[in-house]
């Protein structure tokens, strides 16, 4: 998800403002230092207008 945000040139502050997720929670989550809660994940996906399934990790068989 961080890659998509960087690719689009969107600031974490802008996402925080539009989603209502505190910057102090969102920034560490997108840096991998804090788990991103499900409600936060869906809010960011909605903001980015992407399908949450696009970020589904690939499973090794």
PDB file of C-alpha atoms in Angstrom:
ATOM      1  CA  UNK A   1       0.000   0.000   0.000  1.00  0.00           C
ATOM      2  CA  UNK A   2       2.858   2.378   0.804  1.00  0.00           C
ATOM      3  CA  UNK A   3       4.203   1.834  -2.704  1.00  0.00           C
ATOM      4  CA  UNK A   4       0.870   2.896  -4.220  1.00  0.00           C
ATOM      5  CA  UNK A   5       0.775   6.005  -2.048  1.00  0.00           C
ATOM      6  CA  UNK A   6       4.337   6.966  -3.013  1.00  0.00           C
ATOM      7  CA  UNK A   7       3.627   6.244  -6.679  1.00  0.00           C
ATOM      8  CA  UNK A   8       0.701   8.661  -6.597  1.00  0.00           C
ATOM      9  CA  UNK A   9       2.647  11.298  -4.669  1.00  0.00           C
ATOM     10  CA  UNK A  10       0.037  11.494  -1.921  1.00  0.00           C
ATOM     11  CA  UNK A  11       1.103  12.664   1.509  1.00  0.00           C
ATOM     12  CA  UNK A  12       0.248  10.706   4.632  1.00  0.00           C
ATOM     13  CA  UNK A  13      -1.076  13.962   6.092  1.00  0.00           C
ATOM     14  CA  UNK A  14      -3.588  14.244   3.246  1.00  0.00           C
ATOM     15  CA  UNK A  15      -4.757  10.674   3.789  1.00  0.00           C
ATOM     16  CA  UNK A  16      -4.994  11.289   7.520  1.00  0.00           C
ATOM     17  CA  UNK A  17      -7.074  14.414   7.012  1.00  0.00           C
ATOM     18  CA  UNK A  18      -9.485  12.821   4.553  1.00  0.00           C
ATOM     19  CA  UNK A  19      -9.917   9.485   6.375  1.00  0.00           C
ATOM     20  CA  UNK A  20      -9.932  10.771   9.933  1.00  0.00           C
ATOM     21  CA  UNK A  21      -7.150   8.357  10.879  1.00  0.00           C
ATOM     22  CA  UNK A  22      -4.725  10.182  13.160  1.00  0.00           C
ATOM     23  CA  UNK A  23      -1.382  10.861  11.504  1.00  0.00           C
ATOM     24  CA  UNK A  24       0.316   9.489  14.614  1.00  0.00           C
ATOM     25  CA  UNK A  25      -1.318   6.110  13.892  1.00  0.00           C
ATOM     26  CA  UNK A  26      -1.235   6.124  10.109  1.00  0.00           C
ATOM     27  CA  UNK A  27       2.401   7.053   9.597  1.00  0.00           C
ATOM     28  CA  UNK A  28       3.866   4.173  11.646  1.00  0.00           C
ATOM     29  CA  UNK A  29       1.383   1.752  10.060  1.00  0.00           C
ATOM     30  CA  UNK A  30       2.432   2.663   6.550  1.00  0.00           C
ATOM     31  CA  UNK A  31       6.088   2.404   7.567  1.00  0.00           C
ATOM     32  CA  UNK A  32       5.512  -1.117   8.922  1.00  0.00           C
ATOM     33  CA  UNK A  33       6.059  -0.242  12.574  1.00  0.00           C
ATOM     34  CA  UNK A  34       2.412  -0.635  13.641  1.00  0.00           C
ATOM     35  CA  UNK A  35      -0.283  -3.013  12.391  1.00  0.00           C
ATOM     36  CA  UNK A  36      -2.842  -1.287  10.190  1.00  0.00           C
ATOM     37  CA  UNK A  37      -6.302  -2.019  11.609  1.00  0.00           C
ATOM     38  CA  UNK A  38      -8.924  -3.374   9.217  1.00  0.00           C
ATOM     39  CA  UNK A  39     -11.096  -0.253   9.438  1.00  0.00           C
ATOM     40  CA  UNK A  40      -8.053   1.904   8.682  1.00  0.00           C
ATOM     41  CA  UNK A  41      -7.081  -0.329   5.767  1.00  0.00           C
ATOM     42  CA  UNK A  42     -10.530  -0.033   4.208  1.00  0.00           C
ATOM     43  CA  UNK A  43     -10.617   3.727   4.769  1.00  0.00           C
ATOM     44  CA  UNK A  44      -7.279   4.146   2.989  1.00  0.00           C
ATOM     45  CA  UNK A  45      -8.410   1.871   0.142  1.00  0.00           C
ATOM     46  CA  UNK A  46     -11.574   3.941  -0.189  1.00  0.00           C
ATOM     47  CA  UNK A  47      -9.508   7.132  -0.231  1.00  0.00           C
ATOM     48  CA  UNK A  48      -7.226   5.695  -2.933  1.00  0.00           C
ATOM     49  CA  UNK A  49     -10.249   4.327  -4.804  1.00  0.00           C
ATOM     50  CA  UNK A  50      -8.685   0.891  -5.045  1.00  0.00           C
ATOM     51  CA  UNK A  51     -10.075  -2.562  -4.449  1.00  0.00           C
ATOM     52  CA  UNK A  52      -8.794  -3.910  -1.116  1.00  0.00           C
ATOM     53  CA  UNK A  53      -8.182  -7.259  -2.841  1.00  0.00           C
ATOM     54  CA  UNK A  54      -5.486  -5.542  -4.921  1.00  0.00           C
ATOM     55  CA  UNK A  55      -3.317  -5.633  -1.796  1.00  0.00           C
ATOM     56  CA  UNK A  56      -3.929  -9.294  -1.014  1.00  0.00           C
ATOM     57  CA  UNK A  57      -0.606 -11.007  -0.350  1.00  0.00           C
ATOM     58  CA  UNK A  58       0.271 -13.829  -2.692  1.00  0.00           C
ATOM     59  CA  UNK A  59       0.156 -17.248  -1.093  1.00  0.00           C
ATOM     60  CA  UNK A  60       2.890 -19.736  -1.694  1.00  0.00           C
ATOM     61  CA  UNK A  61       1.666 -23.254  -2.287  1.00  0.00           C
TER      62      UNK A  61
END
